Coordinates of C-alpha atoms and ligand atoms in Angstrom, one line a residue:
M278 CA 88.1 -358.2 148.4
A279 CA 88.7 -361.0 145.8
K280 CA 86.4 -364.0 146.3
L281 CA 87.3 -367.7 146.6
L282 CA 84.8 -370.3 145.4
T283 CA 85.0 -373.7 147.1
I284 CA 83.3 -376.5 145.2
Q285 CA 82.5 -380.0 146.5
G286 CA 82.2 -382.0 143.3
G287 CA 80.5 -385.2 142.4
K288 CA 76.9 -384.1 142.5
P289 CA 74.7 -384.0 139.4
L290 CA 73.3 -380.6 138.6
T291 CA 69.5 -380.8 138.4
G292 CA 66.8 -378.2 138.2
E293 CA 66.0 -375.2 136.1
V294 CA 67.8 -372.0 135.0
T295 CA 66.5 -369.1 132.9
V296 CA 68.5 -367.4 130.2
R297 CA 67.8 -363.9 129.2
G298 CA 68.9 -361.7 126.3
A299 CA 72.1 -362.7 124.5
K300 CA 75.4 -361.3 125.8
N301 CA 76.5 -361.1 122.2
L302 CA 73.5 -359.0 121.1
V303 CA 72.3 -356.9 123.9
P304 CA 75.3 -354.5 124.3
K305 CA 75.3 -354.0 120.5
A306 CA 71.6 -353.2 120.3
M307 CA 72.3 -350.7 123.1
V308 CA 75.0 -349.0 120.9
A309 CA 72.4 -348.9 118.0
A310 CA 70.2 -346.7 120.2
L311 CA 72.7 -343.9 119.4
L312 CA 71.5 -343.9 115.8
G313 CA 67.9 -343.1 116.6
N314 CA 66.2 -339.7 117.0
T315 CA 63.7 -341.0 119.6
P316 CA 64.2 -343.2 122.6
S317 CA 64.8 -347.0 122.3
V318 CA 63.5 -349.7 124.6
L319 CA 65.3 -353.0 124.9
R320 CA 63.9 -355.9 126.9
S321 CA 65.3 -359.1 128.5
I322 CA 68.5 -357.4 129.6
P323 CA 71.0 -359.7 131.5
E324 CA 72.9 -358.3 134.4
I325 CA 76.4 -358.7 133.0
K326 CA 79.5 -356.6 132.8
D327 CA 79.3 -355.7 129.1
V328 CA 75.8 -354.2 129.6
D329 CA 77.2 -352.0 132.5
V330 CA 80.2 -350.9 130.4
V331 CA 78.0 -349.9 127.4
S332 CA 75.5 -348.2 129.7
A333 CA 78.3 -346.1 131.3
L334 CA 79.7 -345.2 127.9
L335 CA 76.3 -344.2 126.6
E336 CA 75.7 -342.0 129.6
L337 CA 79.1 -340.4 129.2
H338 CA 78.0 -339.4 125.7
G339 CA 74.8 -337.8 127.0
V340 CA 72.4 -340.6 126.4
T341 CA 69.9 -341.1 129.3
V342 CA 69.7 -344.7 130.3
D343 CA 66.8 -345.8 132.5
W344 CA 66.6 -349.2 134.0
D345 CA 63.4 -351.0 134.9
S346 CA 64.9 -353.9 136.8
Q347 CA 61.4 -355.3 137.6
A348 CA 60.6 -355.6 133.8
G349 CA 64.3 -356.4 132.9
S350 CA 64.2 -353.6 130.3
I351 CA 66.1 -350.3 129.6
T352 CA 65.1 -347.1 127.9
M353 CA 67.8 -345.2 126.1
D354 CA 67.2 -341.6 125.0
P355 CA 69.8 -340.1 122.7
A356 CA 68.3 -336.6 122.6
G357 CA 71.2 -335.1 124.5
V358 CA 74.1 -337.0 122.7
R359 CA 77.4 -335.1 123.0
Q360 CA 81.1 -335.6 123.0
A361 CA 82.6 -337.2 126.1
K362 CA 85.9 -336.3 127.8
S363 CA 88.6 -338.8 126.7
A364 CA 89.8 -339.2 130.2
E365 CA 86.3 -340.4 131.3
I366 CA 86.2 -342.8 128.3
D367 CA 89.7 -344.0 129.1
A368 CA 88.5 -345.2 132.5
H369 CA 86.8 -348.0 130.6
A370 CA 90.0 -349.1 128.8
G371 CA 90.4 -352.9 128.9
D372 CA 86.9 -353.5 130.1
S373 CA 85.2 -354.9 127.0
R374 CA 85.4 -355.3 123.2
I375 CA 82.1 -353.6 122.6
P376 CA 83.4 -350.0 122.5
I377 CA 84.9 -350.5 119.0
L378 CA 81.3 -350.6 117.8
F379 CA 80.6 -347.0 118.9
C380 CA 82.7 -345.7 115.9
G381 CA 80.0 -345.5 113.3
P382 CA 77.0 -344.4 115.5
L383 CA 79.2 -341.7 117.2
M384 CA 80.5 -340.4 113.9
H385 CA 76.9 -340.1 112.7
A386 CA 75.7 -338.5 115.9
I387 CA 78.6 -336.1 116.7
G388 CA 81.1 -336.4 113.9
E389 CA 83.9 -338.1 115.8
A390 CA 84.6 -340.8 118.4
F391 CA 87.4 -341.7 120.9
I392 CA 87.5 -345.5 121.5
P393 CA 89.4 -346.8 124.6
D394 CA 91.8 -349.7 124.3
L395 CA 89.7 -352.9 124.2
G396 CA 89.4 -355.7 126.7
G397 CA 87.6 -359.1 126.4
C398 CA 88.7 -362.7 126.8
K399 CA 92.3 -363.6 126.0
I400 CA 91.6 -366.4 123.5
G401 CA 93.9 -365.2 120.7
D402 CA 95.3 -362.0 119.3
R403 CA 91.8 -360.5 118.6
P404 CA 93.0 -357.7 116.3
I405 CA 90.7 -355.0 115.0
D406 CA 92.2 -354.6 111.5
Y407 CA 89.0 -355.6 109.7
H408 CA 87.1 -353.0 111.7
L409 CA 89.5 -350.2 110.9
E410 CA 89.7 -351.2 107.2
V411 CA 85.9 -351.1 106.7
L412 CA 85.7 -347.8 108.6
R413 CA 88.4 -346.3 106.3
N414 CA 86.4 -347.5 103.3
F415 CA 83.4 -345.6 104.6
G416 CA 85.6 -342.4 104.6
A417 CA 86.6 -342.4 108.3
V418 CA 90.1 -341.1 109.3
V419 CA 91.6 -343.2 112.1
D420 CA 94.2 -341.8 114.4
K421 CA 95.9 -344.3 116.8
R422 CA 96.7 -342.5 120.1
P423 CA 98.1 -343.7 123.5
G424 CA 95.1 -345.4 125.3
G425 CA 92.8 -345.7 122.3
I426 CA 91.9 -344.5 118.8
S427 CA 90.4 -341.3 117.7
I428 CA 88.2 -341.5 114.6
S429 CA 86.4 -338.9 112.5
A430 CA 84.8 -338.5 109.1
P431 CA 85.6 -335.0 107.9
K432 CA 84.0 -335.6 104.5
G433 CA 81.1 -337.7 105.8
L434 CA 80.5 -341.4 105.7
H435 CA 79.7 -342.9 102.3
G436 CA 78.4 -346.4 101.3
A437 CA 81.2 -348.8 100.1
K438 CA 81.8 -352.1 98.4
L439 CA 83.4 -354.3 101.1
E440 CA 84.6 -357.8 101.5
L441 CA 85.8 -359.4 104.8
P442 CA 88.7 -361.8 104.7
Y443 CA 86.9 -363.9 107.3
P444 CA 83.2 -363.7 108.4
S445 CA 83.9 -361.7 111.6
V446 CA 80.9 -361.1 113.8
G447 CA 82.3 -357.8 115.2
A448 CA 83.4 -356.4 111.8
T449 CA 80.0 -357.3 110.3
E450 CA 78.3 -355.4 113.1
Q451 CA 80.6 -352.5 112.5
V452 CA 79.5 -352.3 108.9
L453 CA 75.8 -352.6 109.8
L454 CA 76.0 -349.9 112.5
T455 CA 77.9 -347.5 110.1
A456 CA 76.2 -348.3 106.8
V457 CA 72.6 -347.7 107.9
K458 CA 73.1 -344.0 107.9
A459 CA 76.0 -343.7 105.4
E460 CA 75.1 -342.0 102.2
G461 CA 74.3 -344.4 99.4
I462 CA 74.6 -348.2 99.1
T463 CA 76.9 -350.5 101.0
E464 CA 77.6 -354.1 99.9
L465 CA 79.3 -356.4 102.3
K466 CA 80.6 -359.8 101.0
G467 CA 81.9 -362.5 103.4
A468 CA 79.6 -361.3 106.2
A469 CA 78.9 -363.2 109.4
V470 CA 75.3 -364.4 109.6
E471 CA 75.1 -365.5 113.3
P472 CA 71.6 -365.3 114.9
E473 CA 72.8 -362.3 116.9
I474 CA 73.6 -360.5 113.6
H475 CA 70.1 -361.2 112.4
D476 CA 68.7 -359.9 115.6
L477 CA 70.8 -356.7 115.3
I478 CA 69.4 -356.3 111.7
A479 CA 65.9 -356.7 113.1
V480 CA 66.6 -353.9 115.6
L481 CA 68.0 -351.7 112.8
Q482 CA 65.0 -352.4 110.5
K483 CA 62.6 -351.4 113.3
M484 CA 64.6 -348.1 113.4
G485 CA 63.9 -347.5 109.7
A486 CA 67.0 -349.1 108.1
I487 CA 66.9 -351.0 104.7
I488 CA 69.0 -354.1 104.9
T489 CA 68.9 -357.2 102.7
V490 CA 70.7 -360.5 103.6
Q491 CA 71.5 -362.8 100.6
T492 CA 72.2 -366.5 100.9
D493 CA 75.8 -366.1 99.9
R494 CA 77.0 -364.1 103.0
T495 CA 76.3 -360.8 101.1
I496 CA 74.5 -358.0 103.0
R497 CA 73.3 -354.9 101.1
I498 CA 72.4 -351.8 103.1
E499 CA 70.7 -348.7 101.6
G500 CA 71.7 -345.8 103.7
V501 CA 68.9 -343.5 105.1
S502 CA 69.3 -340.0 106.6
T503 CA 67.3 -340.6 109.8
L504 CA 66.5 -343.5 112.0
R505 CA 64.0 -343.6 115.0
G506 CA 64.2 -345.4 118.3
Y507 CA 63.2 -349.1 118.5
N508 CA 61.2 -351.4 120.8
H509 CA 62.8 -354.9 120.9
T510 CA 63.1 -358.0 123.0
A511 CA 66.6 -359.5 122.7
L512 CA 67.0 -363.0 121.4
P513 CA 67.8 -365.5 124.2
D514 CA 71.5 -366.3 125.0
R515 CA 72.2 -369.5 123.0
N516 CA 75.7 -369.7 124.3
E517 CA 74.6 -369.7 128.0
A518 CA 72.0 -372.3 127.1
A519 CA 74.6 -374.6 125.5
S520 CA 76.9 -374.1 128.5
W521 CA 74.2 -375.4 130.9
A522 CA 73.5 -378.2 128.5
S523 CA 77.1 -379.3 128.7
A524 CA 77.1 -378.9 132.5
A525 CA 74.1 -381.4 132.6
L526 CA 76.1 -383.9 130.5
A527 CA 79.4 -383.5 132.4
T528 CA 77.9 -383.9 135.8
G529 CA 75.3 -386.6 134.9
G530 CA 72.5 -384.2 135.6
D531 CA 69.2 -382.9 134.2
I532 CA 68.7 -379.1 133.5
F533 CA 65.7 -377.4 132.0
V534 CA 66.9 -374.2 130.4
R535 CA 64.0 -371.8 130.2
H536 CA 63.9 -369.6 127.0
A537 CA 66.6 -371.8 125.2
S538 CA 65.6 -371.6 121.6
Q539 CA 66.0 -374.7 119.3
R540 CA 66.2 -372.6 116.1
D541 CA 69.5 -371.0 117.2
L542 CA 71.0 -374.2 118.6
T543 CA 70.5 -376.6 115.7
A544 CA 74.2 -377.5 115.3
F545 CA 74.7 -377.8 119.1
L546 CA 71.7 -380.1 119.4
N547 CA 72.9 -382.4 116.7
T548 CA 76.3 -382.8 118.4
Y549 CA 74.6 -383.2 121.8
R550 CA 72.5 -386.1 120.4
K551 CA 75.6 -387.8 118.8
I552 CA 77.5 -387.8 122.1
G553 CA 74.5 -389.4 123.8
G554 CA 72.9 -386.4 125.5
E555 CA 69.1 -386.3 125.6
F556 CA 67.0 -383.2 125.1
D557 CA 63.4 -382.3 124.9
V558 CA 62.3 -379.1 123.2
T559 CA 59.2 -377.3 124.5
D560 CA 57.7 -373.9 123.9
E561 CA 59.1 -372.7 127.2
G562 CA 62.7 -373.9 126.7
I563 CA 64.8 -377.1 126.4
R564 CA 65.4 -379.8 128.9
F565 CA 68.9 -381.4 128.7
W566 CA 70.0 -384.5 130.5
H567 CA 72.4 -387.4 130.7
A568 CA 70.4 -390.6 130.1
G569 CA 72.9 -392.8 132.0
G570 CA 75.2 -395.3 130.3
E571 CA 78.2 -394.4 128.2
L572 CA 78.7 -391.2 126.2
N573 CA 80.1 -391.4 122.6
P574 CA 83.3 -389.8 121.4
L575 CA 83.2 -387.7 118.3
V576 CA 85.2 -385.6 115.8
L577 CA 84.1 -381.9 115.9
E578 CA 85.1 -378.7 114.2
T579 CA 84.2 -375.3 115.4
D580 CA 83.0 -372.9 112.7
V581 CA 81.1 -369.7 112.0
H582 CA 77.3 -370.0 111.9
P583 CA 75.6 -372.2 110.8
G584 CA 78.5 -374.4 112.1
F585 CA 79.3 -375.5 115.6
M586 CA 80.0 -372.3 117.4
T587 CA 83.4 -371.7 119.1
D588 CA 81.8 -370.6 122.4
W589 CA 80.2 -374.0 122.8
Q590 CA 83.5 -375.8 122.4
Q591 CA 85.0 -375.3 125.9
P592 CA 82.1 -376.5 128.0
L593 CA 81.6 -379.5 125.7
V594 CA 85.2 -380.6 126.0
V595 CA 84.5 -381.3 129.7
A596 CA 81.6 -383.6 128.7
L597 CA 83.9 -385.3 126.2
T598 CA 86.4 -386.2 129.0
Q599 CA 83.5 -388.5 130.1
A600 CA 82.9 -390.1 126.7
T601 CA 84.2 -393.7 126.0
G602 CA 87.0 -393.4 123.4
V603 CA 88.9 -390.7 121.6
S604 CA 87.4 -387.4 120.5
I605 CA 89.0 -384.8 118.3
V606 CA 88.1 -381.1 118.5
H607 CA 89.5 -378.7 115.8
E608 CA 89.1 -375.0 116.8
T609 CA 89.0 -373.0 113.6
V610 CA 87.7 -369.6 114.8
Y611 CA 90.3 -368.6 117.4
E612 CA 93.9 -369.7 117.3
N613 CA 94.4 -369.9 121.1
R614 CA 91.2 -371.3 122.6
F615 CA 92.6 -374.5 124.3
G616 CA 94.6 -372.8 127.1
F617 CA 91.9 -373.9 129.5
T618 CA 92.7 -377.6 129.0
D619 CA 95.9 -377.3 131.2
A620 CA 93.6 -377.1 134.3
L621 CA 91.5 -380.0 133.0
V622 CA 94.6 -382.1 132.6
R623 CA 95.6 -381.2 136.2
M624 CA 92.1 -382.5 137.2
G625 CA 92.9 -385.8 135.5
A626 CA 91.7 -385.3 132.0
S627 CA 93.6 -386.9 129.1
I628 CA 93.9 -384.1 126.5
Q629 CA 96.7 -383.6 124.0
L630 CA 97.0 -380.4 121.9
H631 CA 98.3 -380.4 118.3
R632 CA 99.5 -377.7 115.9
E633 CA 98.0 -379.6 112.9
C634 CA 94.5 -379.2 111.6
L635 CA 93.0 -382.5 112.8
G636 CA 89.5 -381.9 111.5
S637 CA 88.4 -382.6 107.9
I638 CA 89.0 -379.0 106.7
P639 CA 92.4 -377.4 106.9
C640 CA 91.9 -374.0 108.5
R641 CA 93.8 -370.7 108.5
F642 CA 95.7 -371.7 111.7
G643 CA 97.4 -374.8 110.1
Q644 CA 101.2 -374.8 109.8
R645 CA 101.3 -371.7 112.0
N646 CA 102.4 -373.0 115.4
F647 CA 99.0 -372.6 117.1
L648 CA 97.9 -375.5 119.3
H649 CA 94.4 -375.5 117.9
S650 CA 93.4 -379.2 117.7
A651 CA 92.7 -381.3 120.8
V652 CA 92.6 -385.1 121.2
I653 CA 90.5 -386.1 124.3
S654 CA 90.5 -389.6 125.6
G655 CA 87.9 -390.9 128.1
P656 CA 86.3 -391.7 130.3
V657 CA 88.4 -390.4 133.1
R658 CA 87.7 -389.7 136.8
L659 CA 88.2 -386.0 137.3
K660 CA 89.5 -384.9 140.7
G661 CA 89.3 -381.5 142.4
A662 CA 92.0 -378.9 141.9
T663 CA 92.8 -375.2 142.5
F664 CA 92.6 -372.9 139.6
D665 CA 92.3 -369.3 138.5
I666 CA 89.5 -368.6 135.9
P667 CA 91.3 -367.7 132.6
D668 CA 88.4 -366.5 130.4
L669 CA 84.6 -366.7 130.2
R670 CA 83.9 -370.0 128.5
G671 CA 87.2 -371.7 129.7
G672 CA 86.3 -370.6 133.2
F673 CA 82.8 -372.1 132.9
S674 CA 84.4 -375.3 131.8
H675 CA 86.7 -375.4 134.8
L676 CA 83.8 -374.9 137.1
I677 CA 81.7 -377.7 135.6
A678 CA 84.8 -380.0 135.6
A679 CA 85.1 -379.2 139.3
L680 CA 81.4 -379.9 139.8
A681 CA 81.8 -383.2 138.1
A682 CA 85.0 -384.1 139.9
E683 CA 85.6 -386.1 143.1
G684 CA 86.7 -383.9 146.0
T685 CA 87.2 -380.3 146.6
S686 CA 88.2 -377.5 144.1
K687 CA 89.0 -373.9 144.8
A688 CA 88.6 -371.2 142.2
T689 CA 89.5 -367.6 142.0
G690 CA 88.8 -365.0 139.3
L691 CA 85.0 -365.5 139.5
E692 CA 84.3 -362.0 138.3
I693 CA 85.2 -363.1 134.8
I694 CA 82.2 -365.5 134.8
N695 CA 79.9 -362.6 135.6
R696 CA 80.8 -361.1 132.2
G697 CA 78.6 -363.6 130.5
Y698 CA 76.6 -365.7 133.0
E699 CA 74.3 -363.5 135.0
H700 CA 73.4 -364.6 138.6
F701 CA 75.8 -367.4 138.2
M702 CA 76.1 -368.3 141.9
D703 CA 72.3 -368.2 142.3
K704 CA 71.9 -370.6 139.4
L705 CA 74.5 -373.0 140.6
L706 CA 72.8 -373.1 144.0
A707 CA 69.4 -373.6 142.4
L708 CA 70.8 -376.6 140.6
G709 CA 71.9 -378.2 143.8
A710 CA 75.6 -377.5 143.5
D711 CA 77.7 -377.7 146.7
V712 CA 79.5 -374.3 146.4
E713 CA 80.5 -371.7 148.8
L714 CA 81.9 -368.2 148.3
S715 CA 84.3 -366.7 150.8
D716 CA 86.8 -363.8 150.9
E717 CA 90.2 -364.8 149.6
S718 CA 92.8 -364.7 152.4
Ligands
LIG2230 N1 89.4 -361.1 113.5 C1 90.5 -360.5 112.9 N2 90.4 -359.1 112.7 C2 89.4 -358.4 113.1 C3 88.3 -359.0 113.7 C4 88.3 -360.4 113.9 O1 91.5 -361.1 112.5 O2 89.4 -357.1 112.9 C5 89.5 -362.5 113.7 C6 89.5 -362.9 115.2 O3 90.8 -362.8 115.7 C7 89.0 -364.3 115.2 C8 87.9 -364.3 114.1 O4 88.3 -363.1 113.2 O5 90.0 -365.2 114.9 C9 86.5 -364.1 114.5 O6 86.3 -363.0 115.4 P1 85.0 -362.2 115.4 O7 85.2 -360.8 115.0 O8 83.9 -363.0 114.7 O9 84.7 -362.2 117.0 P2 84.2 -361.0 117.9 O10 83.1 -360.2 117.2 O11 85.3 -360.3 118.5 C10 82.1 -362.3 118.9 C11 81.7 -362.8 120.2 C12 82.6 -363.9 120.7 C13 82.5 -365.1 119.7 C14 82.8 -364.6 118.3 C15 82.7 -365.6 117.2 C16 80.9 -360.7 121.2 C17 81.0 -359.7 122.2 N3 81.8 -361.7 121.2 O12 83.5 -361.9 119.0 O13 82.1 -364.4 121.9 O14 83.3 -366.1 120.0 O15 82.0 -363.4 117.9 O16 81.3 -366.0 117.1 O17 79.9 -360.8 120.4 C18 82.2 -365.3 124.1 O18 81.0 -365.0 124.2 O19 82.8 -365.9 125.0 C19 82.9 -364.8 122.9 C20 84.3 -364.7 122.9

């Protein structure tokens, strides 16, 4: 039965939370296990939906997946890799975006792949044209079918000279996971260089791959014929860390995020400091808190790494409703990532959306009818509301707005939060939130 979350707001969140391996790395490193000829071990696995989906898809393809929940690690043995029935794969249609990354590894392992229709957050069109274009350049033949795509490489996969129109994280991962075992050299220009990409490269290098990252977003991969399994601890989830940091600011709280890593959060920490948030970096993690007094408004633009990441935007907007003055946020990665502000406005926030590029750099969404710039005026008193969680980061924002608000809020759709925030309810309770789950009537 669907769950209803009742939140009594107005209480600062204080205490400690632990983040484990990054949602945007772990499922991809799991896919990489298909490329090895011996078992792979991945540690610091979060209990989130994408991990379950990839685990199920690996098992359907004959990979043995063993969990050690005590140690938080999984061992994946691809010795028995085989084709899966498309009806079984189809059962995962709409569950996640990760299955598109199975293309290269499955073509290397068994010559072909069937990829179910993708899921993931509705924050824009989220096409897969870059993925299909790079795969075709490697020599793959793509056949779109009802319910998914079928892909094969009748003449083998060959290294290619590639250039992405935009530094897409997923398409860069697609190239890496395909090129490492393609024959010859691959050169990718316009690559994404997010910390999660570097961690995937680290995994592939442990397996025996030869990958060079140049300073100008060019990645060169020399294909090798065999790769072995890997042993790796996933980098910590910087997006979850940034979410809790924003929650501390929005609720006037004080949260120590164990395992948060400064190196992967530089752009976030600069912004946090400019708004007036305090933080203290230690070897064990980062403490984030609201120092009291007024918060400062600011002008902010989301961007690919090393810029201010789009996944940090939504939780931070809630904190900006409490800043004194007018803030501008220009979203340049997704065309439709401000839908979540409707609920914030119902809670009393003053946020106007604009089609123009209000940041300093015109982006590819300008003049195209997308409401991708937000003007936020504060400070406002937020009040409780009823809402249905729309997407992962937008949903987290609604919840922290409800926690910061006066009065009672009621939220449905909580299962979306479990896609990226493991043990979410336990963490909220540990931070002193007044929340209660019940069955929706
Ligand atoms: N794009 C295309 N065509 C493609 C691929 C991407 O036009 O074939 C566009 C997208 O529509 C978007 C932009 O390129 O406008 C960037 O998309 P990207 O491919 O980089 O995103 P992704 O790989 O699908 C990952 C994360 C997202 C994160 C983005 C950007 C995972 C599972 N997801 O998505 O995380 O926002 O990179 O860093 O790694 C989240 O965690 O809430 C989340 C959405």
